């Protein structure tokens, strides 16, 4: 039997009547899961579903009723672990019927593989409303582990999925994402089905897929990129600033958002590549560094999954280790100097605050990435701040500009200077981010200027 390739969007319906509404939207893989009906009704449901799927070029999978499926000429069934006890697997194989099997733990996976399952379903990935489950949510990490074990056998993720969660599941290694309630209980099921089709489209035709530039990355293609117009000279770090990794990934991969990044580093240290490094990702926005105004073209962007200033919790150690390793590899391959490892807040002061004063830059420096400055060198020196003016202010502004910040040497401590000082403090003098140039801030800046051009 030829190798199986599943559509990345796998719809489950509880009645064949749904198919007249949802198949015209473009659904190509559907399971009929009929419960608690008399056999003649189930047979009629299967026959109707088979005819409608054939008309729309969709693959029908019949849940549970394997004997009726064979009798009605269907070529695919899905069996739970309990169903396997009664099913005549040899008879199904002789009839050329493919078999998908539900799994929840290692023992069930082993059983499915020993039977030569044509696909393996893993669930629930997230909490589900469909039914009470004896198994806790599996999570995205289990998807990768399951896929590593089953190899070429397709893996179906099921349980609590939405379009944004489906993107995350597919990026984690699933071949197909299965849905029931998110569509059938939606106020506009047809529109929701179209959202699913759009979210899963890259995996359907492998659109936008590419070989990752970083060996440790999994590809999750975003359509949001363009031609790179400058040589790569900088690396810019961001936080996602969203409640979940799934919501961030959905935004970065949504063509309507017009935002992306080259990489996303997940909380557990997983690395996703969304845009090839050769392309211009849309991560920097209106920005400036050392004379460069097209930072999207001149940089590589890394989004670190974190809720941001709304919840300034520590970044997980595994995530920072992975970020440091990725950043070091990027800097090595593109000869990016330490002073060009930047925060989004460095290149867009006043507009952006990420990755925040709680980002552990010293951990990256420990891996040989970027710069850090001693934060206790200038205690007792005079502080200059908003509305101050004169030679000290002009000197500070020249120093900020020399390091790369977009500051005009007006000699007046204006709002632009406050914002640049705040950005500098978020990165290099994090003990107190207030936009006032105290002694520690000024001495830290001077010490960094002395290192320009030096390699770590």
PDB file of N, CA and C in Angstrom, residues 7-105:
ATOM      1  N   UNK A   7      -4.319  15.172   4.815  1.00  0.00           N
ATOM      2  CA  UNK A   7      -4.508  16.620   4.800  1.00  0.00           C
ATOM      3  C   UNK A   7      -4.250  17.148   6.213  1.00  0.00           C
ATOM      4  N   UNK A   8      -3.654  18.327   6.356  1.00  0.00           N
ATOM      5  CA  UNK A   8      -3.351  18.837   7.700  1.00  0.00           C
ATOM      6  C   UNK A   8      -4.575  19.259   8.506  1.00  0.00           C
ATOM      7  N   UNK A   9      -5.734  19.368   7.878  1.00  0.00           N
ATOM      8  CA  UNK A   9      -6.974  19.727   8.561  1.00  0.00           C
ATOM      9  C   UNK A   9      -7.904  18.520   8.533  1.00  0.00           C
ATOM     10  N   UNK A  10      -8.145  17.960   9.703  1.00  0.00           N
ATOM     11  CA  UNK A  10      -8.914  16.720   9.838  1.00  0.00           C
ATOM     12  C   UNK A  10     -10.170  17.050  10.633  1.00  0.00           C
ATOM     13  N   UNK A  11     -11.315  17.035   9.956  1.00  0.00           N
ATOM     14  CA  UNK A  11     -12.591  17.402  10.565  1.00  0.00           C
ATOM     15  C   UNK A  11     -13.353  16.146  11.000  1.00  0.00           C
ATOM     16  N   UNK A  12     -13.904  16.177  12.210  1.00  0.00           N
ATOM     17  CA  UNK A  12     -14.785  15.120  12.687  1.00  0.00           C
ATOM     18  C   UNK A  12     -16.199  15.687  12.799  1.00  0.00           C
ATOM     19  N   UNK A  13     -17.165  14.951  12.224  1.00  0.00           N
ATOM     20  CA  UNK A  13     -18.574  15.352  12.322  1.00  0.00           C
ATOM     21  C   UNK A  13     -19.369  14.209  12.942  1.00  0.00           C
ATOM     22  N   UNK A  14     -20.455  14.565  13.601  1.00  0.00           N
ATOM     23  CA  UNK A  14     -21.290  13.561  14.267  1.00  0.00           C
ATOM     24  C   UNK A  14     -22.555  13.226  13.487  1.00  0.00           C
ATOM     25  N   UNK A  15     -22.673  13.796  12.284  1.00  0.00           N
ATOM     26  CA  UNK A  15     -23.833  13.532  11.448  1.00  0.00           C
ATOM     27  C   UNK A  15     -23.453  13.883  10.014  1.00  0.00           C
ATOM     28  N   UNK A  16     -23.885  13.050   9.075  1.00  0.00           N
ATOM     29  CA  UNK A  16     -23.544  13.288   7.672  1.00  0.00           C
ATOM     30  C   UNK A  16     -24.140  14.586   7.139  1.00  0.00           C
ATOM     31  N   UNK A  17     -25.186  15.099   7.804  1.00  0.00           N
ATOM     32  CA  UNK A  17     -25.786  16.359   7.350  1.00  0.00           C
ATOM     33  C   UNK A  17     -24.787  17.513   7.361  1.00  0.00           C
ATOM     34  N   UNK A  18     -23.796  17.451   8.251  1.00  0.00           N
ATOM     35  CA  UNK A  18     -22.786  18.512   8.298  1.00  0.00           C
ATOM     36  C   UNK A  18     -22.025  18.625   6.971  1.00  0.00           C
ATOM     37  N   UNK A  19     -21.883  17.542   6.265  1.00  0.00           N
ATOM     38  CA  UNK A  19     -21.014  17.521   5.095  1.00  0.00           C
ATOM     39  C   UNK A  19     -21.503  18.428   3.979  1.00  0.00           C
ATOM     40  N   UNK A  20     -22.834  18.574   3.852  1.00  0.00           N
ATOM     41  CA  UNK A  20     -23.359  19.458   2.811  1.00  0.00           C
ATOM     42  C   UNK A  20     -22.974  20.906   3.061  1.00  0.00           C
ATOM     43  N   UNK A  21     -22.677  21.238   4.316  1.00  0.00           N
ATOM     44  CA  UNK A  21     -22.293  22.605   4.672  1.00  0.00           C
ATOM     45  C   UNK A  21     -20.778  22.800   4.652  1.00  0.00           C
ATOM     46  N   UNK A  22     -20.036  21.765   5.049  1.00  0.00           N
ATOM     47  CA  UNK A  22     -18.609  21.959   5.287  1.00  0.00           C
ATOM     48  C   UNK A  22     -17.711  21.469   4.164  1.00  0.00           C
ATOM     49  N   UNK A  23     -18.119  20.434   3.437  1.00  0.00           N
ATOM     50  CA  UNK A  23     -17.289  19.989   2.313  1.00  0.00           C
ATOM     51  C   UNK A  23     -17.127  21.071   1.243  1.00  0.00           C
ATOM     52  N   UNK A  24     -18.163  21.862   0.920  1.00  0.00           N
ATOM     53  CA  UNK A  24     -17.973  22.914  -0.084  1.00  0.00           C
ATOM     54  C   UNK A  24     -16.964  23.987   0.327  1.00  0.00           C
ATOM     55  N   UNK A  25     -16.614  24.068   1.603  1.00  0.00           N
ATOM     56  CA  UNK A  25     -15.630  25.062   2.042  1.00  0.00           C
ATOM     57  C   UNK A  25     -14.208  24.649   1.651  1.00  0.00           C
ATOM     58  N   UNK A  26     -14.037  23.376   1.291  1.00  0.00           N
ATOM     59  CA  UNK A  26     -12.719  22.891   0.899  1.00  0.00           C
ATOM     60  C   UNK A  26     -12.149  21.813   1.792  1.00  0.00           C
ATOM     61  N   UNK A  27     -12.956  21.287   2.718  1.00  0.00           N
ATOM     62  CA  UNK A  27     -12.495  20.226   3.613  1.00  0.00           C
ATOM     63  C   UNK A  27     -12.188  18.976   2.793  1.00  0.00           C
ATOM     64  N   UNK A  28     -11.013  18.366   3.033  1.00  0.00           N
ATOM     65  CA  UNK A  28     -10.584  17.207   2.259  1.00  0.00           C
ATOM     66  C   UNK A  28     -10.363  15.953   3.092  1.00  0.00           C
ATOM     67  N   UNK A  29     -10.497  16.045   4.407  1.00  0.00           N
ATOM     68  CA  UNK A  29     -10.328  14.877   5.272  1.00  0.00           C
ATOM     69  C   UNK A  29     -11.363  14.966   6.379  1.00  0.00           C
ATOM     70  N   UNK A  30     -12.274  13.975   6.433  1.00  0.00           N
ATOM     71  CA  UNK A  30     -13.372  14.048   7.384  1.00  0.00           C
ATOM     72  C   UNK A  30     -13.648  12.673   7.978  1.00  0.00           C
ATOM     73  N   UNK A  31     -13.897  12.665   9.279  1.00  0.00           N
ATOM     74  CA  UNK A  31     -14.277  11.444   9.972  1.00  0.00           C
ATOM     75  C   UNK A  31     -15.748  11.529  10.372  1.00  0.00           C
ATOM     76  N   UNK A  32     -16.470  10.463  10.092  1.00  0.00           N
ATOM     77  CA  UNK A  32     -17.854  10.364  10.534  1.00  0.00           C
ATOM     78  C   UNK A  32     -17.866   9.583  11.837  1.00  0.00           C
ATOM     79  N   UNK A  33     -18.202  10.270  12.917  1.00  0.00           N
ATOM     80  CA  UNK A  33     -18.255   9.655  14.245  1.00  0.00           C
ATOM     81  C   UNK A  33     -19.705   9.697  14.724  1.00  0.00           C
ATOM     82  N   UNK A  34     -20.434   8.606  14.479  1.00  0.00           N
ATOM     83  CA  UNK A  34     -21.842   8.508  14.840  1.00  0.00           C
ATOM     84  C   UNK A  34     -21.960   7.673  16.107  1.00  0.00           C
ATOM     85  N   UNK A  35     -22.707   8.174  17.073  1.00  0.00           N
ATOM     86  CA  UNK A  35     -22.861   7.470  18.348  1.00  0.00           C
ATOM     87  C   UNK A  35     -24.341   7.223  18.662  1.00  0.00           C
ATOM     88  N   UNK A  36     -24.593   6.104  19.297  1.00  0.00           N
ATOM     89  CA  UNK A  36     -25.913   5.800  19.877  1.00  0.00           C
ATOM     90  C   UNK A  36     -27.043   5.867  18.858  1.00  0.00           C
ATOM     91  N   UNK A  37     -26.864   5.177  17.734  1.00  0.00           N
ATOM     92  CA  UNK A  37     -27.924   5.098  16.738  1.00  0.00           C
ATOM     93  C   UNK A  37     -28.110   3.637  16.325  1.00  0.00           C
ATOM     94  N   UNK A  38     -29.280   3.343  15.831  1.00  0.00           N
ATOM     95  CA  UNK A  38     -29.567   1.994  15.345  1.00  0.00           C
ATOM     96  C   UNK A  38     -28.748   1.704  14.098  1.00  0.00           C
ATOM     97  N   UNK A  39     -28.480   0.424  13.867  1.00  0.00           N
ATOM     98  CA  UNK A  39     -27.607   0.048  12.755  1.00  0.00           C
ATOM     99  C   UNK A  39     -28.112   0.544  11.399  1.00  0.00           C
ATOM    100  N   UNK A  40     -29.423   0.445  11.072  1.00  0.00           N
ATOM    101  CA  UNK A  40     -29.867   0.955   9.762  1.00  0.00           C
ATOM    102  C   UNK A  40     -29.562   2.450   9.588  1.00  0.00           C
ATOM    103  N   UNK A  41     -29.713   3.218  10.661  1.00  0.00           N
ATOM    104  CA  UNK A  41     -29.427   4.649  10.591  1.00  0.00           C
ATOM    105  C   UNK A  41     -27.929   4.871  10.377  1.00  0.00           C
ATOM    106  N   UNK A  42     -27.108   4.118  11.088  1.00  0.00           N
ATOM    107  CA  UNK A  42     -25.658   4.258  10.923  1.00  0.00           C
ATOM    108  C   UNK A  42     -25.250   3.901   9.502  1.00  0.00           C
ATOM    109  N   UNK A  43     -25.836   2.823   8.976  1.00  0.00           N
ATOM    110  CA  UNK A  43     -25.508   2.422   7.602  1.00  0.00           C
ATOM    111  C   UNK A  43     -25.875   3.529   6.609  1.00  0.00           C
ATOM    112  N   UNK A  44     -27.034   4.138   6.819  1.00  0.00           N
ATOM    113  CA  UNK A  44     -27.460   5.220   5.927  1.00  0.00           C
ATOM    114  C   UNK A  44     -26.529   6.425   6.050  1.00  0.00           C
ATOM    115  N   UNK A  45     -26.119   6.728   7.276  1.00  0.00           N
ATOM    116  CA  UNK A  45     -25.176   7.823   7.492  1.00  0.00           C
ATOM    117  C   UNK A  45     -23.865   7.567   6.742  1.00  0.00           C
ATOM    118  N   UNK A  46     -23.351   6.347   6.834  1.00  0.00           N
ATOM    119  CA  UNK A  46     -22.091   6.012   6.167  1.00  0.00           C
ATOM    120  C   UNK A  46     -22.245   6.118   4.655  1.00  0.00           C
ATOM    121  N   UNK A  47     -23.333   5.599   4.131  1.00  0.00           N
ATOM    122  CA  UNK A  47     -23.544   5.644   2.684  1.00  0.00           C
ATOM    123  C   UNK A  47     -23.639   7.081   2.184  1.00  0.00           C
ATOM    124  N   UNK A  48     -24.371   7.900   2.908  1.00  0.00           N
ATOM    125  CA  UNK A  48     -24.499   9.311   2.517  1.00  0.00           C
ATOM    126  C   UNK A  48     -23.152  10.011   2.566  1.00  0.00           C
ATOM    127  N   UNK A  49     -22.409   9.783   3.654  1.00  0.00           N
ATOM    128  CA  UNK A  49     -21.093  10.426   3.801  1.00  0.00           C
ATOM    129  C   UNK A  49     -20.136   9.967   2.705  1.00  0.00           C
ATOM    130  N   UNK A  50     -20.154   8.681   2.388  1.00  0.00           N
ATOM    131  CA  UNK A  50     -19.268   8.172   1.330  1.00  0.00           C
ATOM    132  C   UNK A  50     -19.571   8.829  -0.007  1.00  0.00           C
ATOM    133  N   UNK A  51     -20.846   8.941  -0.337  1.00  0.00           N
ATOM    134  CA  UNK A  51     -21.222   9.545  -1.618  1.00  0.00           C
ATOM    135  C   UNK A  51     -20.828  11.014  -1.670  1.00  0.00           C
ATOM    136  N   UNK A  52     -21.065  11.753  -0.570  1.00  0.00           N
ATOM    137  CA  UNK A  52     -20.761  13.187  -0.562  1.00  0.00           C
ATOM    138  C   UNK A  52     -19.251  13.430  -0.606  1.00  0.00           C
ATOM    139  N   UNK A  53     -18.489  12.645   0.118  1.00  0.00           N
ATOM    140  CA  UNK A  53     -17.033  12.815   0.107  1.00  0.00           C
ATOM    141  C   UNK A  53     -16.465  12.498  -1.273  1.00  0.00           C
ATOM    142  N   UNK A  54     -16.999  11.464  -1.918  1.00  0.00           N
ATOM    143  CA  UNK A  54     -16.544  11.126  -3.265  1.00  0.00           C
ATOM    144  C   UNK A  54     -16.826  12.274  -4.228  1.00  0.00           C
ATOM    145  N   UNK A  55     -17.986  12.900  -4.081  1.00  0.00           N
ATOM    146  CA  UNK A  55     -18.369  14.009  -4.957  1.00  0.00           C
ATOM    147  C   UNK A  55     -17.443  15.209  -4.792  1.00  0.00           C
ATOM    148  N   UNK A  56     -16.957  15.434  -3.560  1.00  0.00           N
ATOM    149  CA  UNK A  56     -16.119  16.601  -3.284  1.00  0.00           C
ATOM    150  C   UNK A  56     -14.628  16.274  -3.236  1.00  0.00           C
ATOM    151  N   UNK A  57     -14.260  15.058  -3.587  1.00  0.00           N
ATOM    152  CA  UNK A  57     -12.855  14.689  -3.584  1.00  0.00           C
ATOM    153  C   UNK A  57     -12.243  14.673  -2.202  1.00  0.00           C
ATOM    154  N   UNK A  58     -13.018  14.298  -1.190  1.00  0.00           N
ATOM    155  CA  UNK A  58     -12.549  14.264   0.197  1.00  0.00           C
ATOM    156  C   UNK A  58     -12.389  12.821   0.658  1.00  0.00           C
ATOM    157  N   UNK A  59     -11.463  12.615   1.570  1.00  0.00           N
ATOM    158  CA  UNK A  59     -11.254  11.293   2.162  1.00  0.00           C
ATOM    159  C   UNK A  59     -12.188  11.120   3.351  1.00  0.00           C
ATOM    160  N   UNK A  60     -12.967  10.039   3.338  1.00  0.00           N
ATOM    161  CA  UNK A  60     -13.851   9.720   4.459  1.00  0.00           C
ATOM    162  C   UNK A  60     -13.204   8.666   5.339  1.00  0.00           C
ATOM    163  N   UNK A  61     -13.256   8.909   6.652  1.00  0.00           N
ATOM    164  CA  UNK A  61     -12.819   7.933   7.648  1.00  0.00           C
ATOM    165  C   UNK A  61     -14.039   7.627   8.514  1.00  0.00           C
ATOM    166  N   UNK A  62     -14.344   6.343   8.667  1.00  0.00           N
ATOM    167  CA  UNK A  62     -15.493   5.923   9.470  1.00  0.00           C
ATOM    168  C   UNK A  62     -14.997   5.507  10.849  1.00  0.00           C
ATOM    169  N   UNK A  63     -15.568   6.110  11.864  1.00  0.00           N
ATOM    170  CA  UNK A  63     -15.192   5.787  13.238  1.00  0.00           C
ATOM    171  C   UNK A  63     -15.962   4.566  13.727  1.00  0.00           C
ATOM    172  N   UNK A  64     -15.214   3.608  14.282  1.00  0.00           N
ATOM    173  CA  UNK A  64     -15.791   2.502  15.048  1.00  0.00           C
ATOM    174  C   UNK A  64     -16.457   1.430  14.180  1.00  0.00           C
ATOM    175  N   UNK A  65     -17.401   1.781  13.323  1.00  0.00           N
ATOM    176  CA  UNK A  65     -18.226   0.794  12.619  1.00  0.00           C
ATOM    177  C   UNK A  65     -17.466   0.202  11.430  1.00  0.00           C
ATOM    178  N   UNK A  66     -16.436  -0.577  11.736  1.00  0.00           N
ATOM    179  CA  UNK A  66     -15.552  -1.096  10.695  1.00  0.00           C
ATOM    180  C   UNK A  66     -16.252  -2.059   9.756  1.00  0.00           C
ATOM    181  N   UNK A  67     -17.159  -2.911  10.297  1.00  0.00           N
ATOM    182  CA  UNK A  67     -17.831  -3.885   9.441  1.00  0.00           C
ATOM    183  C   UNK A  67     -18.777  -3.191   8.459  1.00  0.00           C
ATOM    184  N   UNK A  68     -19.551  -2.223   8.958  1.00  0.00           N
ATOM    185  CA  UNK A  68     -20.446  -1.479   8.068  1.00  0.00           C
ATOM    186  C   UNK A  68     -19.642  -0.677   7.047  1.00  0.00           C
ATOM    187  N   UNK A  69     -18.502  -0.154   7.474  1.00  0.00           N
ATOM    188  CA  UNK A  69     -17.657   0.607   6.547  1.00  0.00           C
ATOM    189  C   UNK A  69     -17.215  -0.271   5.383  1.00  0.00           C
ATOM    190  N   UNK A  70     -16.781  -1.499   5.686  1.00  0.00           N
ATOM    191  CA  UNK A  70     -16.380  -2.416   4.615  1.00  0.00           C
ATOM    192  C   UNK A  70     -17.561  -2.739   3.702  1.00  0.00           C
ATOM    193  N   UNK A  71     -18.711  -3.010   4.305  1.00  0.00           N
ATOM    194  CA  UNK A  71     -19.876  -3.391   3.507  1.00  0.00           C
ATOM    195  C   UNK A  71     -20.348  -2.261   2.609  1.00  0.00           C
ATOM    196  N   UNK A  72     -20.126  -1.023   3.047  1.00  0.00           N
ATOM    197  CA  UNK A  72     -20.553   0.135   2.260  1.00  0.00           C
ATOM    198  C   UNK A  72     -19.453   0.638   1.319  1.00  0.00           C
ATOM    199  N   UNK A  73     -18.370  -0.132   1.219  1.00  0.00           N
ATOM    200  CA  UNK A  73     -17.322   0.207   0.253  1.00  0.00           C
ATOM    201  C   UNK A  73     -16.407   1.326   0.670  1.00  0.00           C
ATOM    202  N   UNK A  74     -16.299   1.608   1.973  1.00  0.00           N
ATOM    203  CA  UNK A  74     -15.392   2.658   2.458  1.00  0.00           C
ATOM    204  C   UNK A  74     -13.968   2.106   2.558  1.00  0.00           C
ATOM    205  N   UNK A  75     -12.979   2.975   2.483  1.00  0.00           N
ATOM    206  CA  UNK A  75     -11.592   2.519   2.447  1.00  0.00           C
ATOM    207  C   UNK A  75     -10.756   2.985   3.637  1.00  0.00           C
ATOM    208  N   UNK A  76     -11.425   3.531   4.687  1.00  0.00           N
ATOM    209  CA  UNK A  76     -10.661   4.042   5.821  1.00  0.00           C
ATOM    210  C   UNK A  76     -11.537   3.963   7.071  1.00  0.00           C
ATOM    211  N   UNK A  77     -10.977   3.441   8.151  1.00  0.00           N
ATOM    212  CA  UNK A  77     -11.682   3.438   9.432  1.00  0.00           C
ATOM    213  C   UNK A  77     -10.757   3.967  10.509  1.00  0.00           C
ATOM    214  N   UNK A  78     -11.367   4.479  11.565  1.00  0.00           N
ATOM    215  CA  UNK A  78     -10.620   4.895  12.758  1.00  0.00           C
ATOM    216  C   UNK A  78     -11.101   4.054  13.931  1.00  0.00           C
ATOM    217  N   UNK A  79     -10.149   3.484  14.670  1.00  0.00           N
ATOM    218  CA  UNK A  79     -10.475   2.601  15.776  1.00  0.00           C
ATOM    219  C   UNK A  79      -9.826   3.089  17.061  1.00  0.00           C
ATOM    220  N   UNK A  80     -10.630   3.157  18.123  1.00  0.00           N
ATOM    221  CA  UNK A  80     -10.079   3.399  19.449  1.00  0.00           C
ATOM    222  C   UNK A  80      -9.477   2.116  19.989  1.00  0.00           C
ATOM    223  N   UNK A  81      -8.832   2.228  21.142  1.00  0.00           N
ATOM    224  CA  UNK A  81      -8.201   1.042  21.712  1.00  0.00           C
ATOM    225  C   UNK A  81      -9.231  -0.051  22.019  1.00  0.00           C
ATOM    226  N   UNK A  82     -10.411   0.334  22.494  1.00  0.00           N
ATOM    227  CA  UNK A  82     -11.457  -0.653  22.745  1.00  0.00           C
ATOM    228  C   UNK A  82     -11.973  -1.294  21.465  1.00  0.00           C
ATOM    229  N   UNK A  83     -12.071  -0.491  20.409  1.00  0.00           N
ATOM    230  CA  UNK A  83     -12.534  -1.016  19.121  1.00  0.00           C
ATOM    231  C   UNK A  83     -11.587  -2.079  18.571  1.00  0.00           C
ATOM    232  N   UNK A  84     -10.296  -1.917  18.853  1.00  0.00           N
ATOM    233  CA  UNK A  84      -9.316  -2.871  18.337  1.00  0.00           C
ATOM    234  C   UNK A  84      -9.562  -4.281  18.856  1.00  0.00           C
ATOM    235  N   UNK A  85     -10.133  -4.376  20.055  1.00  0.00           N
ATOM    236  CA  UNK A  85     -10.365  -5.697  20.651  1.00  0.00           C
ATOM    237  C   UNK A  85     -11.319  -6.533  19.801  1.00  0.00           C
ATOM    238  N   UNK A  86     -12.289  -5.874  19.179  1.00  0.00           N
ATOM    239  CA  UNK A  86     -13.317  -6.614  18.431  1.00  0.00           C
ATOM    240  C   UNK A  86     -13.094  -6.594  16.924  1.00  0.00           C
ATOM    241  N   UNK A  87     -12.286  -5.661  16.427  1.00  0.00           N
ATOM    242  CA  UNK A  87     -12.136  -5.500  14.980  1.00  0.00           C
ATOM    243  C   UNK A  87     -11.370  -6.673  14.362  1.00  0.00           C
ATOM    244  N   UNK A  88     -11.765  -7.049  13.170  1.00  0.00           N
ATOM    245  CA  UNK A  88     -11.073  -8.086  12.404  1.00  0.00           C
ATOM    246  C   UNK A  88     -10.036  -7.387  11.516  1.00  0.00           C
ATOM    247  N   UNK A  89      -8.875  -7.190  12.074  1.00  0.00           N
ATOM    248  CA  UNK A  89      -7.827  -6.442  11.359  1.00  0.00           C
ATOM    249  C   UNK A  89      -7.438  -7.157  10.060  1.00  0.00           C
ATOM    250  N   UNK A  90      -7.227  -8.487  10.073  1.00  0.00           N
ATOM    251  CA  UNK A  90      -6.892  -9.158   8.798  1.00  0.00           C
ATOM    252  C   UNK A  90      -7.952  -8.948   7.717  1.00  0.00           C
ATOM    253  N   UNK A  91      -9.223  -8.981   8.120  1.00  0.00           N
ATOM    254  CA  UNK A  91     -10.289  -8.770   7.132  1.00  0.00           C
ATOM    255  C   UNK A  91     -10.226  -7.362   6.559  1.00  0.00           C
ATOM    256  N   UNK A  92      -9.972  -6.385   7.406  1.00  0.00           N
ATOM    257  CA  UNK A  92      -9.831  -5.002   6.934  1.00  0.00           C
ATOM    258  C   UNK A  92      -8.666  -4.882   5.961  1.00  0.00           C
ATOM    259  N   UNK A  93      -7.571  -5.532   6.288  1.00  0.00           N
ATOM    260  CA  UNK A  93      -6.403  -5.454   5.412  1.00  0.00           C
ATOM    261  C   UNK A  93      -6.692  -6.132   4.066  1.00  0.00           C
ATOM    262  N   UNK A  94      -7.350  -7.282   4.103  1.00  0.00           N
ATOM    263  CA  UNK A  94      -7.673  -7.965   2.847  1.00  0.00           C
ATOM    264  C   UNK A  94      -8.571  -7.105   1.964  1.00  0.00           C
ATOM    265  N   UNK A  95      -9.431  -6.318   2.603  1.00  0.00           N
ATOM    266  CA  UNK A  95     -10.336  -5.441   1.852  1.00  0.00           C
ATOM    267  C   UNK A  95      -9.663  -4.140   1.418  1.00  0.00           C
ATOM    268  N   UNK A  96      -8.386  -3.956   1.789  1.00  0.00           N
ATOM    269  CA  UNK A  96      -7.670  -2.732   1.407  1.00  0.00           C
ATOM    270  C   UNK A  96      -8.085  -1.507   2.187  1.00  0.00           C
ATOM    271  N   UNK A  97      -8.616  -1.722   3.386  1.00  0.00           N
ATOM    272  CA  UNK A  97      -9.082  -0.600   4.222  1.00  0.00           C
ATOM    273  C   UNK A  97      -7.934  -0.118   5.102  1.00  0.00           C
ATOM    274  N   UNK A  98      -7.688   1.175   5.072  1.00  0.00           N
ATOM    275  CA  UNK A  98      -6.678   1.771   5.935  1.00  0.00           C
ATOM    276  C   UNK A  98      -7.245   1.923   7.345  1.00  0.00           C
ATOM    277  N   UNK A  99      -6.315   1.960   8.336  1.00  0.00           N
ATOM    278  CA  UNK A  99      -6.734   1.990   9.731  1.00  0.00           C
ATOM    279  C   UNK A  99      -5.981   3.083  10.481  1.00  0.00           C
ATOM    280  N   UNK A 100      -6.733   3.979  11.104  1.00  0.00           N
ATOM    281  CA  UNK A 100      -6.157   4.947  12.040  1.00  0.00           C
ATOM    282  C   UNK A 100      -6.478   4.507  13.457  1.00  0.00           C
ATOM    283  N   UNK A 101      -5.545   4.754  14.393  1.00  0.00           N
ATOM    284  CA  UNK A 101      -5.713   4.263  15.759  1.00  0.00           C
ATOM    285  C   UNK A 101      -5.461   5.382  16.762  1.00  0.00           C
ATOM    286  N   UNK A 102      -6.336   5.482  17.765  1.00  0.00           N
ATOM    287  CA  UNK A 102      -6.167   6.437  18.863  1.00  0.00           C
ATOM    288  C   UNK A 102      -5.130   5.921  19.853  1.00  0.00           C
ATOM    289  N   UNK A 103      -4.278   6.803  20.342  1.00  0.00           N
ATOM    290  CA  UNK A 103      -3.307   6.444  21.374  1.00  0.00           C
ATOM    291  C   UNK A 103      -3.221   7.544  22.420  1.00  0.00           C
ATOM    292  N   UNK A 104      -2.870   7.137  23.638  1.00  0.00           N
ATOM    293  CA  UNK A 104      -2.750   8.093  24.735  1.00  0.00           C
ATOM    294  C   UNK A 104      -1.496   7.875  25.578  1.00  0.00           C
ATOM    295  N   UNK A 105      -0.904   6.691  25.487  1.00  0.00           N
ATOM    296  CA  UNK A 105       0.306   6.409  26.255  1.00  0.00           C
ATOM    297  C   UNK A 105       1.197   5.466  25.461  1.00  0.00           C
TER     298      UNK A 105
END
